[in-house]
Amino acid sequence: MTTPRPPYRAVILCGGSGSRLWPLSRELLPKQFIRLTDDRSLLQNTLRRLNSAGAQERPILVCNEAHRYIAAEQAEELGIKDVEVILEPFARNTAPAIAAATLRAMQDGEDPIMLIMPSDHVLEDGELLSTAFAQAYDAARQGALVTFGIKPTAPLSGYGYIQADEPGAMAPARRVRRFVEKPSPEVAQRFIDDGGYYWNSGMFAFQASVFLAELGRLAPKILAQAQSAVATGHGDNGLFHLDGPAFEACPSDSMDYAIMERTDSAVVIPLAASWSDVGAWDAVWGIAQKSVEGNSTTGDVMVEDSRNCLIHSTSRLVASVGLDDIVVIETADAVLVAHKSRSQDVKRLVEVFKSQHRSELNHHREVQRPWGSYDSVGQGPRYQVKRITVKPGARLSSQMHHHRAEHWIVVSGTARIYNGDKQYLLTENQSTYIPLGEIHSLENPGKIPLEIIEVQSGAYLGEDDIVRFQDIYGRV
C-alpha cells in the first residue's frame, strides 16, 4: 500500500514594520498590508503565490495583535476564509515564529511539509516558481532544510548571499556552503562573477518533525519556550494567542542564525525568477513600470522635465519640474522628498519620529479598525471632526468618554444607535447627540457601508479617552 504524501502547509510571516517605506508604511499599517506594486497588497500577492505550491489549504498567518483583523480581512478579500492567525504577544524574530507555527501545524497529528514565506516580498509567479516549490518539497521529504536562492542580477549589498556547492545527489537542490550577510558591492560583484552565489530569499521548506528535531539540537531554548507558548496558548475560530510570558522568555533569533547557518542539512534551491524584498523606495522604483524618461508615478501626478523619479500621490495633485532621481511620496498627513540614492536613510527619520512621539509614525490620517475606519478630517481647540465608516453588520464597542461629547450625522446608510437606555435607527441626513459620560454604541444593520460625520467637543479629545464595556472584537 502506498504511503500518502504529507500535505504542504504554508506559513506566512506577517511581522515587520517596513520603516524605510514611510510614509506609506506605518506601524499600524506596515508595508505587507499596503498596495505597493498593484491593486493587491504584498500579503495578498503572497497568498495568491501559494497556488504555485498547492498550499492553499488553511494557511497560517503569524502576526501581532495590532494586525490580526487586517491580515484575516485581506485573506478573506481573496476568498480565503479558512486561515489560522497566530498572534505573537512579543516580537521574537523569525525562528520562534516559525517554531510556534510548525508546532501548531502538527497538533492534529500530522507531519506536513512546511513552506515558510515572508509576507512583504515581490516574487514573479509562474512555471519557474512552481518547479522550485516542487523541487523543495522533494528535498524536504528527504530530510533537508531547504532555502530558496534567487539568481542575482546585480551586485546589491543590501541582500544576504548564499554560497552553494555543485549539484550532488539531491540535485537540483545544492548543499549550502555558507551564508554571507550584506557584502560590499565589490565583494557582491565577485560573487556574481563566481556564479555559485544566490540572494537569500528568506523562504524555507522542511518536514515539520525534521525541523523541530534540528531546532531542539541547535536552539533548545527556542524550542522549549515555543512549545510552552503553544501548549498554554488559547484560541478559537481560527485565531490562536501564544502564551505571553512563555513567548516573552523565548530567545530572539532569526531562522538563518539559529538554524540554517549551523545545520548540516541545509540545501538551496536555485530560482531564476524576478524577486525583491522591496526594502526601500529605490527598490520600489526598480521593480515599478516606468515611462520613457524612467519615471514611475501613482495617483494624481503631473511630471515636467523630470527623469528617473518615483512619485506617489495619495490624496492630492503632486507636480514636479526638473527633478532627477528623486522620490516624492504624498499621503494625507505627510510628504517625503528624498534623493533616490538616500532611500535607506528614511529609517533614520523614523527613529527621530519615535523620539518625538509623532503620530505620523504609527498611523495614517485614516485609521483602520476591525469594524471599519475613521478619518480625522479637521480639528481645532476643543473640537475634532471625523468621517467614520462602519462595515455592514459591524458594531463599535459599547463605550463612554469622560472628557468629550459627540454629535453624529448620518451621511450614507442606516445606523442603529445605542445611547444610554435608548435604542433607535437613523438614516441619511438624520443626526443625534451623545452627552459626555453617556454609555453608547453604533452599529450598521444594513448591507452597505455606513458613513457618519462625528463632531467631538470637549476639553480632551485623545483616543485614550475611551472606557469600553462590551466589544465583539475582544478589546475590553
GROMACS .gro file of C-alpha atoms in nm:
model
  476
    1MET     CA    1   0.000   0.000   0.000
    2THR     CA    2   0.139   0.345  -0.099
    3THR     CA    3   0.210   0.579   0.191
    4PRO     CA    4   0.017   0.906   0.136
    5ARG     CA    5   0.229   1.213   0.068
    6PRO     CA    6   0.214   1.466   0.353
    7PRO     CA    7   0.046   1.794   0.262
    8TYR     CA    8   0.226   2.122   0.200
    9ARG     CA    9   0.131   2.362   0.485
   10ALA     CA   10   0.211   2.727   0.428
   11VAL     CA   11   0.318   2.976   0.695
   12ILE     CA   12   0.328   3.346   0.606
   13LEU     CA   13   0.525   3.567   0.840
   14CYS     CA   14   0.343   3.900   0.872
   15GLY     CA   15   0.572   4.080   1.115
   16GLY     CA   16   0.799   4.370   1.032
   17SER     CA   17   0.738   4.743   1.020
   18GLY     CA   18   0.870   4.842   0.677
   19SER     CA   19   1.005   5.164   0.827
   20ARG     CA   20   1.210   5.255   0.517
   21LEU     CA   21   0.884   5.283   0.322
   22TRP     CA   22   0.742   5.561   0.539
   23PRO     CA   23   0.510   5.750   0.492
   24LEU     CA   24   0.304   5.481   0.313
   25SER     CA   25   0.414   5.217   0.563
   26ARG     CA   26   0.317   5.289   0.925
   27GLU     CA   27   0.337   5.082   1.241
   28LEU     CA   28  -0.038   5.010   1.234
   29LEU     CA   29  -0.036   4.954   0.857
   30PRO     CA   30   0.312   4.827   0.757
   31LYS     CA   31   0.423   4.751   0.405
   32GLN     CA   32   0.292   4.394   0.386
   33PHE     CA   33  -0.065   4.528   0.410
   34ILE     CA   34  -0.040   4.818   0.165
   35ARG     CA   35  -0.097   4.814  -0.209
   36LEU     CA   36   0.253   4.894  -0.321
   37THR     CA   37   0.301   4.741  -0.666
   38ASP     CA   38  -0.054   4.676  -0.794
   39ASP     CA   39  -0.415   4.667  -0.671
   40ARG     CA   40  -0.339   4.394  -0.416
   41SER     CA   41  -0.131   4.417  -0.101
   42LEU     CA   42   0.202   4.235  -0.073
   43LEU     CA   43   0.036   3.990   0.168
   44GLN     CA   44  -0.242   3.920  -0.080
   45ASN     CA   45   0.008   3.856  -0.359
   46THR     CA   46   0.193   3.618  -0.126
   47LEU     CA   47  -0.132   3.433  -0.054
   48ARG     CA   48  -0.200   3.402  -0.428
   49ARG     CA   49   0.152   3.264  -0.471
   50LEU     CA   50   0.052   2.962  -0.264
   51ASN     CA   51  -0.135   2.830  -0.567
   52SER     CA   52   0.202   2.751  -0.726
   53ALA     CA   53   0.288   2.525  -0.432
   54GLY     CA   54  -0.053   2.363  -0.394
   55ALA     CA   55  -0.056   2.502  -0.040
   56GLN     CA   56  -0.383   2.694  -0.039
   57GLU     CA   57  -0.544   2.480   0.232
   58ARG     CA   58  -0.561   2.656   0.571
   59PRO     CA   59  -0.254   2.879   0.553
   60ILE     CA   60  -0.109   3.006   0.881
   61LEU     CA   61  -0.053   3.380   0.921
   62VAL     CA   62   0.178   3.488   1.205
   63CYS     CA   63   0.131   3.849   1.311
   64ASN     CA   64   0.088   4.071   1.616
   65GLU     CA   65  -0.230   4.182   1.786
   66ALA     CA   66  -0.248   4.517   1.606
   67HIS     CA   67  -0.266   4.347   1.264
   68ARG     CA   68  -0.487   4.046   1.335
   69TYR     CA   69  -0.802   4.181   1.172
   70ILE     CA   70  -0.645   4.334   0.864
   71ALA     CA   71  -0.449   4.011   0.797
   72ALA     CA   72  -0.763   3.797   0.814
   73GLU     CA   73  -0.965   4.053   0.621
   74GLN     CA   74  -0.716   4.070   0.335
   75ALA     CA   75  -0.719   3.690   0.310
   76GLU     CA   76  -1.100   3.693   0.301
   77GLU     CA   77  -1.095   3.953   0.020
   78LEU     CA   78  -0.926   3.684  -0.191
   79GLY     CA   79  -1.191   3.429  -0.096
   80ILE     CA   80  -0.958   3.255   0.153
   81LYS     CA   81  -1.175   3.219   0.462
   82ASP     CA   82  -1.012   2.915   0.623
   83VAL     CA   83  -0.692   3.066   0.765
   84GLU     CA   84  -0.532   3.032   1.105
   85VAL     CA   85  -0.393   3.353   1.255
   86ILE     CA   86  -0.127   3.306   1.523
   87LEU     CA   87  -0.073   3.612   1.740
   88GLU     CA   88   0.274   3.690   1.876
   89PRO     CA   89   0.249   3.876   2.207
   90PHE     CA   90   0.610   3.991   2.160
   91ALA     CA   91   0.836   4.023   1.856
   92ARG     CA   92   1.096   3.746   1.874
   93ASN     CA   93   1.229   3.730   1.518
   94THR     CA   94   1.166   3.453   1.266
   95ALA     CA   95   1.296   3.136   1.436
   96PRO     CA   96   1.047   3.144   1.730
   97ALA     CA   97   0.762   3.243   1.497
   98ILE     CA   98   0.838   2.954   1.261
   99ALA     CA   99   0.873   2.715   1.555
  100ALA     CA  100   0.534   2.812   1.700
  101ALA     CA  101   0.361   2.782   1.363
  102THR     CA  102   0.519   2.441   1.299
  103LEU     CA  103   0.407   2.314   1.639
  104ARG     CA  104   0.052   2.432   1.568
  105ALA     CA  105   0.056   2.260   1.228
  106MET     CA  106   0.141   1.929   1.398
  107GLN     CA  107  -0.128   1.946   1.667
  108ASP     CA  108  -0.372   1.734   1.465
  109GLY     CA  109  -0.118   1.452   1.446
  110GLU     CA  110   0.009   1.546   1.101
  111ASP     CA  111   0.372   1.586   0.996
  112PRO     CA  112   0.336   1.823   0.699
  113ILE     CA  113   0.594   1.971   0.471
  114MET     CA  114   0.611   2.335   0.582
  115LEU     CA  115   0.650   2.621   0.334
  116ILE     CA  116   0.765   2.941   0.507
  117MET     CA  117   0.728   3.271   0.323
  118PRO     CA  118   0.771   3.639   0.416
  119SER     CA  119   0.457   3.842   0.354
  120ASP     CA  120   0.630   4.152   0.220
  121HIS     CA  121   0.838   4.042  -0.079
  122VAL     CA  122   0.772   4.067  -0.452
  123LEU     CA  123   0.831   3.744  -0.642
  124GLU     CA  124   0.745   3.662  -1.000
  125ASP     CA  125   0.491   3.381  -1.008
  126GLY     CA  126   0.485   3.126  -1.287
  127GLU     CA  127   0.633   2.798  -1.404
  128LEU     CA  128   0.979   2.864  -1.255
  129LEU     CA  129   0.828   2.916  -0.911
  130SER     CA  130   0.602   2.610  -0.935
  131THR     CA  131   0.902   2.398  -1.034
  132ALA     CA  132   1.112   2.534  -0.746
  133PHE     CA  133   0.835   2.460  -0.494
  134ALA     CA  134   0.806   2.102  -0.624
  135GLN     CA  135   1.184   2.055  -0.603
  136ALA     CA  136   1.187   2.192  -0.248
  137TYR     CA  137   0.907   1.953  -0.150
  138ASP     CA  138   1.105   1.653  -0.274
  139ALA     CA  139   1.422   1.768  -0.096
  140ALA     CA  140   1.232   1.827   0.228
  141ARG     CA  141   1.088   1.475   0.204
  142GLN     CA  142   1.447   1.350   0.205
  143GLY     CA  143   1.521   1.530   0.533
  144ALA     CA  144   1.671   1.853   0.402
  145LEU     CA  145   1.611   2.201   0.541
  146VAL     CA  146   1.551   2.396   0.222
  147THR     CA  147   1.602   2.762   0.143
  148PHE     CA  148   1.543   2.931  -0.191
  149GLY     CA  149   1.826   3.122  -0.357
  150ILE     CA  150   1.749   3.390  -0.613
  151LYS     CA  151   1.992   3.417  -0.903
  152PRO     CA  152   2.148   3.765  -0.856
  153THR     CA  153   2.114   4.018  -1.134
  154ALA     CA  154   2.323   4.300  -0.981
  155PRO     CA  155   2.590   4.335  -0.707
  156LEU     CA  156   2.346   4.461  -0.447
  157SER     CA  157   2.495   4.499  -0.099
  158GLY     CA  158   2.162   4.515   0.084
  159TYR     CA  159   2.090   4.142   0.045
  160GLY     CA  160   2.231   3.834   0.212
  161TYR     CA  161   2.403   3.582  -0.015
  162ILE     CA  162   2.419   3.202  -0.009
  163GLN     CA  163   2.718   3.011  -0.145
  164ALA     CA  164   2.612   2.674  -0.285
  165ASP     CA  165   2.807   2.358  -0.364
  166GLU     CA  166   2.790   2.199  -0.704
  167PRO     CA  167   2.480   1.982  -0.765
  168GLY     CA  168   2.510   1.646  -0.594
  169ALA     CA  169   2.291   1.352  -0.503
  170MET     CA  170   1.998   1.583  -0.419
  171ALA     CA  171   2.013   1.778  -0.746
  172PRO     CA  172   1.871   2.027  -0.830
  173ALA     CA  173   1.900   2.111  -0.459
  174ARG     CA  174   2.256   2.208  -0.365
  175ARG     CA  175   2.424   2.182  -0.029
  176VAL     CA  176   2.473   2.520   0.136
  177ARG     CA  177   2.841   2.602   0.188
  178ARG     CA  178   2.797   2.931   0.373
  179PHE     CA  179   2.581   3.241   0.425
  180VAL     CA  180   2.725   3.590   0.371
  181GLU     CA  181   2.537   3.884   0.523
  182LYS     CA  182   2.525   4.202   0.310
  183PRO     CA  183   2.868   4.211   0.143
  184SER     CA  184   3.018   4.525  -0.008
  185PRO     CA  185   2.933   4.596  -0.374
  186GLU     CA  186   3.283   4.486  -0.473
  187VAL     CA  187   3.252   4.154  -0.294
  188ALA     CA  188   2.898   4.107  -0.429
  189GLN     CA  189   3.033   4.156  -0.782
  190ARG     CA  190   3.291   3.880  -0.722
  191PHE     CA  191   3.007   3.655  -0.606
  192ILE     CA  192   2.817   3.717  -0.930
  193ASP     CA  193   3.130   3.653  -1.136
  194ASP     CA  194   3.189   3.329  -0.948
  195GLY     CA  195   2.838   3.206  -1.029
  196GLY     CA  196   2.791   2.990  -0.721
  197TYR     CA  197   2.616   3.251  -0.507
  198TYR     CA  198   2.247   3.339  -0.469
  199TRP     CA  199   2.045   3.604  -0.293
  200ASN     CA  200   1.889   3.479   0.029
  201SER     CA  201   1.513   3.499  -0.027
  202GLY     CA  202   1.405   3.425   0.331
  203MET     CA  203   1.179   3.139   0.213
  204PHE     CA  204   1.213   2.788   0.357
  205ALA     CA  205   1.069   2.438   0.323
  206PHE     CA  206   1.112   2.139   0.554
  207GLN     CA  207   0.931   1.844   0.710
  208ALA     CA  208   0.787   1.962   1.040
  209SER     CA  209   0.935   1.684   1.256
  210VAL     CA  210   1.280   1.721   1.094
  211PHE     CA  211   1.289   2.094   1.164
  212LEU     CA  212   1.178   2.057   1.525
  213ALA     CA  213   1.439   1.788   1.588
  214GLU     CA  214   1.712   2.014   1.450
  215LEU     CA  215   1.577   2.311   1.645
  216GLY     CA  216   1.595   2.102   1.963
  217ARG     CA  217   1.958   2.018   1.887
  218LEU     CA  218   2.078   2.364   1.785
  219ALA     CA  219   1.846   2.604   1.972
  220PRO     CA  220   1.682   2.403   2.253
  221LYS     CA  221   1.560   2.706   2.448
  222ILE     CA  222   1.373   2.841   2.145
  223LEU     CA  223   1.202   2.504   2.104
  224ALA     CA  224   1.121   2.471   2.475
  225GLN     CA  225   0.969   2.820   2.501
  226ALA     CA  226   0.778   2.782   2.175
  227GLN     CA  227   0.635   2.451   2.298
  228SER     CA  228   0.530   2.617   2.623
  229ALA     CA  229   0.379   2.916   2.442
  230VAL     CA  230   0.171   2.684   2.221
  231ALA     CA  231   0.074   2.443   2.500
  232THR     CA  232  -0.053   2.721   2.727
  233GLY     CA  233  -0.187   2.941   2.447
  234HIS     CA  234  -0.554   2.969   2.364
  235GLY     CA  235  -0.788   3.050   2.080
  236ASP     CA  236  -1.079   2.951   1.863
  237ASN     CA  237  -1.240   3.034   1.528
  238GLY     CA  238  -0.905   3.040   1.350
  239LEU     CA  239  -0.735   3.276   1.598
  240PHE     CA  240  -0.463   3.147   1.834
  241HIS     CA  241  -0.293   3.354   2.105
  242LEU     CA  242   0.052   3.235   2.205
  243ASP     CA  243   0.108   3.249   2.580
  244GLY     CA  244   0.264   3.584   2.665
  245PRO     CA  245   0.512   3.501   2.945
  246ALA     CA  246   0.633   3.185   2.772
  247PHE     CA  247   0.690   3.356   2.439
  248GLU     CA  248   0.849   3.662   2.601
  249ALA     CA  249   1.110   3.430   2.755
  250CYS     CA  250   1.196   3.289   2.413
  251PRO     CA  251   1.536   3.397   2.272
  252SER     CA  252   1.502   3.635   1.978
  253ASP     CA  253   1.684   3.493   1.677
  254SER     CA  254   1.640   3.460   1.303
  255MET     CA  255   1.590   3.133   1.119
  256ASP     CA  256   1.923   3.182   0.942
  257TYR     CA  257   2.130   3.244   1.256
  258ALA     CA  258   1.956   2.990   1.479
  259ILE     CA  259   1.937   2.700   1.233
  260MET     CA  260   2.036   2.740   0.869
  261GLU     CA  261   2.393   2.862   0.929
  262ARG     CA  262   2.461   2.586   1.183
  263THR     CA  263   2.287   2.278   1.044
  264ASP     CA  264   2.443   2.015   0.818
  265SER     CA  265   2.108   1.964   0.644
  266ALA     CA  266   2.074   2.300   0.468
  267VAL     CA  267   2.024   2.297   0.092
  268VAL     CA  268   1.938   2.572  -0.152
  269ILE     CA  269   1.702   2.554  -0.449
  270PRO     CA  270   1.821   2.800  -0.719
  271LEU     CA  271   1.544   3.019  -0.857
  272ALA     CA  272   1.596   3.245  -1.158
  273ALA     CA  273   1.277   3.447  -1.102
  274SER     CA  274   1.236   3.820  -1.054
  275TRP     CA  275   1.243   3.890  -0.679
  276SER     CA  276   1.276   4.187  -0.443
  277ASP     CA  277   1.232   4.241  -0.073
  278VAL     CA  278   1.118   4.599  -0.158
  279GLY     CA  279   1.305   4.720   0.146
  280ALA     CA  280   1.323   5.087   0.045
  281TRP     CA  281   1.188   5.334  -0.210
  282ASP     CA  282   1.472   5.281  -0.457
  283ALA     CA  283   1.377   4.912  -0.468
  284VAL     CA  284   1.014   5.005  -0.535
  285TRP     CA  285   1.129   5.225  -0.824
  286GLY     CA  286   1.345   4.939  -0.950
  287ILE     CA  287   1.053   4.698  -0.996
  288ALA     CA  288   0.789   4.954  -1.100
  289GLN     CA  289   0.666   5.021  -1.452
  290LYS     CA  290   0.827   5.338  -1.584
  291SER     CA  291   0.783   5.595  -1.859
  292VAL     CA  292   1.039   5.652  -2.133
  293GLU     CA  293   1.202   5.908  -1.902
  294GLY     CA  294   1.230   5.649  -1.624
  295ASN     CA  295   0.955   5.797  -1.406
  296SER     CA  296   0.715   5.583  -1.208
  297THR     CA  297   0.400   5.765  -1.095
  298THR     CA  298   0.096   5.667  -0.892
  299GLY     CA  299  -0.214   5.877  -0.833
  300ASP     CA  300  -0.276   6.236  -0.944
  301VAL     CA  301   0.074   6.325  -1.064
  302MET     CA  302   0.199   6.567  -1.333
  303VAL     CA  303   0.562   6.545  -1.443
  304GLU     CA  304   0.755   6.805  -1.642
  305ASP     CA  305   1.121   6.768  -1.743
  306SER     CA  306   1.191   6.504  -1.475
  307ARG     CA  307   1.377   6.175  -1.502
  308ASN     CA  308   1.415   5.852  -1.304
  309CYS     CA  309   1.178   5.967  -1.030
  310LEU     CA  310   0.931   5.778  -0.811
  311ILE     CA  311   0.627   5.997  -0.736
  312HIS     CA  312   0.327   5.866  -0.542
  313SER     CA  313   0.019   6.074  -0.466
  314THR     CA  314  -0.247   5.952  -0.226
  315SER     CA  315  -0.481   6.247  -0.170
  316ARG     CA  316  -0.396   6.545  -0.393
  317LEU     CA  317  -0.222   6.666  -0.707
  318VAL     CA  318   0.158   6.634  -0.698
  319ALA     CA  319   0.351   6.815  -0.972
  320SER     CA  320   0.724   6.803  -1.045
  321VAL     CA  321   0.952   7.017  -1.262
  322GLY     CA  322   1.320   6.949  -1.334
  323LEU     CA  323   1.375   6.660  -1.093
  324ASP     CA  324   1.628   6.378  -1.134
  325ASP     CA  325   1.644   6.060  -0.922
  326ILE     CA  326   1.400   6.197  -0.664
  327VAL     CA  327   1.141   6.015  -0.452
  328VAL     CA  328   0.821   6.202  -0.362
  329ILE     CA  329   0.565   6.015  -0.151
  330GLU     CA  330   0.249   6.208  -0.055
  331THR     CA  331  -0.015   6.096   0.193
  332ALA     CA  332  -0.297   6.290   0.358
  333ASP     CA  333  -0.083   6.382   0.659
  334ALA     CA  334   0.281   6.367   0.544
  335VAL     CA  335   0.509   6.415   0.243
  336LEU     CA  336   0.850   6.257   0.191
  337VAL     CA  337   1.100   6.410  -0.054
  338ALA     CA  338   1.435   6.230  -0.085
  339HIS     CA  339   1.710   6.156  -0.331
  340LYS     CA  340   1.665   5.801  -0.454
  341SER     CA  341   2.020   5.710  -0.351
  342ARG     CA  342   1.935   5.801   0.012
  343SER     CA  343   1.631   5.575   0.036
  344GLN     CA  344   1.786   5.364   0.311
  345ASP     CA  345   1.819   5.676   0.529
  346VAL     CA  346   1.441   5.709   0.565
  347LYS     CA  347   1.481   5.475   0.862
  348ARG     CA  348   1.685   5.747   1.034
  349LEU     CA  349   1.386   5.981   1.001
  350VAL     CA  350   1.165   5.717   1.157
  351GLU     CA  351   1.396   5.694   1.458
  352VAL     CA  352   1.362   6.071   1.504
  353PHE     CA  353   0.983   6.040   1.484
  354LYS     CA  354   0.996   5.775   1.758
  355SER     CA  355   1.194   6.003   1.988
  356GLN     CA  356   0.941   6.281   1.928
  357HIS     CA  357   0.638   6.050   1.967
  358ARG     CA  358   0.497   6.166   1.633
  359SER     CA  359   0.157   6.017   1.548
  360GLU     CA  360   0.256   6.006   1.179
  361LEU     CA  361   0.485   5.715   1.265
  362ASN     CA  362   0.201   5.500   1.395
  363HIS     CA  363  -0.093   5.550   1.163
  364HIS     CA  364  -0.230   5.734   0.863
  365ARG     CA  365  -0.491   6.006   0.896
  366GLU     CA  366  -0.744   5.735   0.807
  367VAL     CA  367  -0.712   5.467   1.074
  368GLN     CA  368  -0.829   5.110   1.016
  369ARG     CA  369  -1.038   4.940   1.284
  370PRO     CA  370  -1.196   4.591   1.298
  371TRP     CA  371  -1.538   4.748   1.233
  372GLY     CA  372  -1.424   4.985   0.953
  373SER     CA  373  -1.222   5.307   0.970
  374TYR     CA  374  -1.218   5.668   1.079
  375ASP     CA  375  -1.059   5.970   0.911
  376SER     CA  376  -0.976   6.285   1.111
  377VAL     CA  377  -1.081   6.550   0.860
  378GLY     CA  378  -1.041   6.858   1.078
  379GLN     CA  379  -0.967   6.980   1.430
  380GLY     CA  380  -0.913   7.287   1.641
  381PRO     CA  381  -0.922   7.398   2.006
  382ARG     CA  382  -1.183   7.183   2.187
  383TYR     CA  383  -1.326   7.018   1.873
  384GLN     CA  384  -1.246   6.746   1.620
  385VAL     CA  385  -1.434   6.624   1.311
  386LYS     CA  386  -1.413   6.264   1.189
  387ARG     CA  387  -1.559   6.068   0.899
  388ILE     CA  388  -1.649   5.723   1.030
  389THR     CA  389  -1.715   5.424   0.803
  390VAL     CA  390  -1.874   5.112   0.952
  391LYS     CA  391  -1.879   4.786   0.757
  392PRO     CA  392  -2.214   4.605   0.707
  393GLY     CA  393  -2.301   4.403   1.016
  394ALA     CA  394  -2.021   4.561   1.222
  395ARG     CA  395  -2.057   4.733   1.557
  396LEU     CA  396  -1.839   4.967   1.761
  397SER     CA  397  -1.774   4.881   2.125
  398SER     CA  398  -2.011   4.989   2.399
  399GLN     CA  399  -1.817   5.280   2.550
  400MET     CA  400  -1.819   5.617   2.722
  401HIS     CA  401  -1.595   5.925   2.736
  402HIS     CA  402  -1.502   6.133   3.040
  403HIS     CA  403  -1.399   6.449   2.856
  404ARG     CA  404  -1.599   6.484   2.534
  405ALA     CA  405  -1.948   6.485   2.389
  406GLU     CA  406  -2.027   6.377   2.032
  407HIS     CA  407  -2.268   6.472   1.754
  408TRP     CA  408  -2.331   6.207   1.483
  409ILE     CA  409  -2.472   6.289   1.138
  410VAL     CA  410  -2.556   6.002   0.903
  411VAL     CA  411  -2.428   6.068   0.551
  412SER     CA  412  -2.498   5.729   0.392
  413GLY     CA  413  -2.657   5.404   0.508
  414THR     CA  414  -2.851   5.321   0.822
  415ALA     CA  415  -2.723   5.345   1.181
  416ARG     CA  416  -2.854   5.167   1.487
  417ILE     CA  417  -2.775   5.392   1.782
  418TYR     CA  418  -2.738   5.281   2.143
  419ASN     CA  419  -2.750   5.596   2.358
  420GLY     CA  420  -2.784   5.533   2.731
  421ASP     CA  421  -3.103   5.326   2.776
  422LYS     CA  422  -3.239   5.432   2.433
  423GLN     CA  423  -3.203   5.242   2.104
  424TYR     CA  424  -3.312   5.388   1.767
  425LEU     CA  425  -3.237   5.396   1.392
  426LEU     CA  426  -3.101   5.691   1.196
  427THR     CA  427  -3.093   5.722   0.818
  428GLU     CA  428  -2.934   5.966   0.575
  429ASN     CA  429  -2.935   6.333   0.690
  430GLN     CA  430  -3.053   6.245   1.041
  431SER     CA  431  -2.841   6.317   1.350
  432THR     CA  432  -2.810   6.251   1.722
  433TYR     CA  433  -2.623   6.381   2.027
  434ILE     CA  434  -2.417   6.172   2.274
  435PRO     CA  435  -2.370   6.361   2.603
  436LEU     CA  436  -2.041   6.348   2.792
  437GLY     CA  437  -2.032   6.041   3.019
  438GLU     CA  438  -2.316   5.856   2.841
  439ILE     CA  439  -2.264   5.488   2.754
  440HIS     CA  440  -2.318   5.448   2.380
  441SER     CA  441  -2.255   5.235   2.074
  442LEU     CA  442  -2.305   5.240   1.698
  443GLU     CA  443  -2.399   4.955   1.464
  444ASN     CA  444  -2.451   4.912   1.090
  445PRO     CA  445  -2.754   4.683   1.045
  446GLY     CA  446  -2.762   4.737   0.668
  447LYS     CA  447  -2.595   4.579   0.365
  448ILE     CA  448  -2.397   4.884   0.250
  449PRO     CA  449  -2.123   5.071   0.436
  450LEU     CA  450  -2.248   5.324   0.690
  451GLU     CA  451  -2.083   5.666   0.680
  452ILE     CA  452  -2.133   5.925   0.950
  453ILE     CA  453  -1.972   6.257   1.037
  454GLU     CA  454  -1.875   6.278   1.403
  455VAL     CA  455  -1.815   6.614   1.570
  456GLN     CA  456  -1.639   6.582   1.904
  457SER     CA  457  -1.628   6.869   2.152
  458GLY     CA  458  -1.469   6.887   2.492
  459ALA     CA  459  -1.160   6.958   2.698
  460TYR     CA  460  -0.966   6.650   2.583
  461LEU     CA  461  -1.010   6.463   2.253
  462GLY     CA  462  -0.742   6.191   2.265
  463GLU     CA  463  -0.817   5.834   2.155
  464ASP     CA  464  -0.729   5.710   2.504
  465ASP     CA  465  -1.041   5.876   2.646
  466ILE     CA  466  -1.243   5.559   2.585
  467VAL     CA  467  -1.383   5.331   2.854
  468ARG     CA  468  -1.507   5.009   2.689
  469PHE     CA  469  -1.777   4.791   2.845
  470GLN     CA  470  -1.857   4.539   2.571
  471ASP     CA  471  -1.675   4.466   2.246
  472ILE     CA  472  -1.733   4.186   1.991
  473TYR     CA  473  -1.365   4.215   1.888
  474GLY     CA  474  -1.225   4.124   2.229
  475ARG     CA  475  -1.077   4.467   2.314
  476VAL     CA  476  -1.233   4.505   2.658
   0.00000   0.00000   0.00000
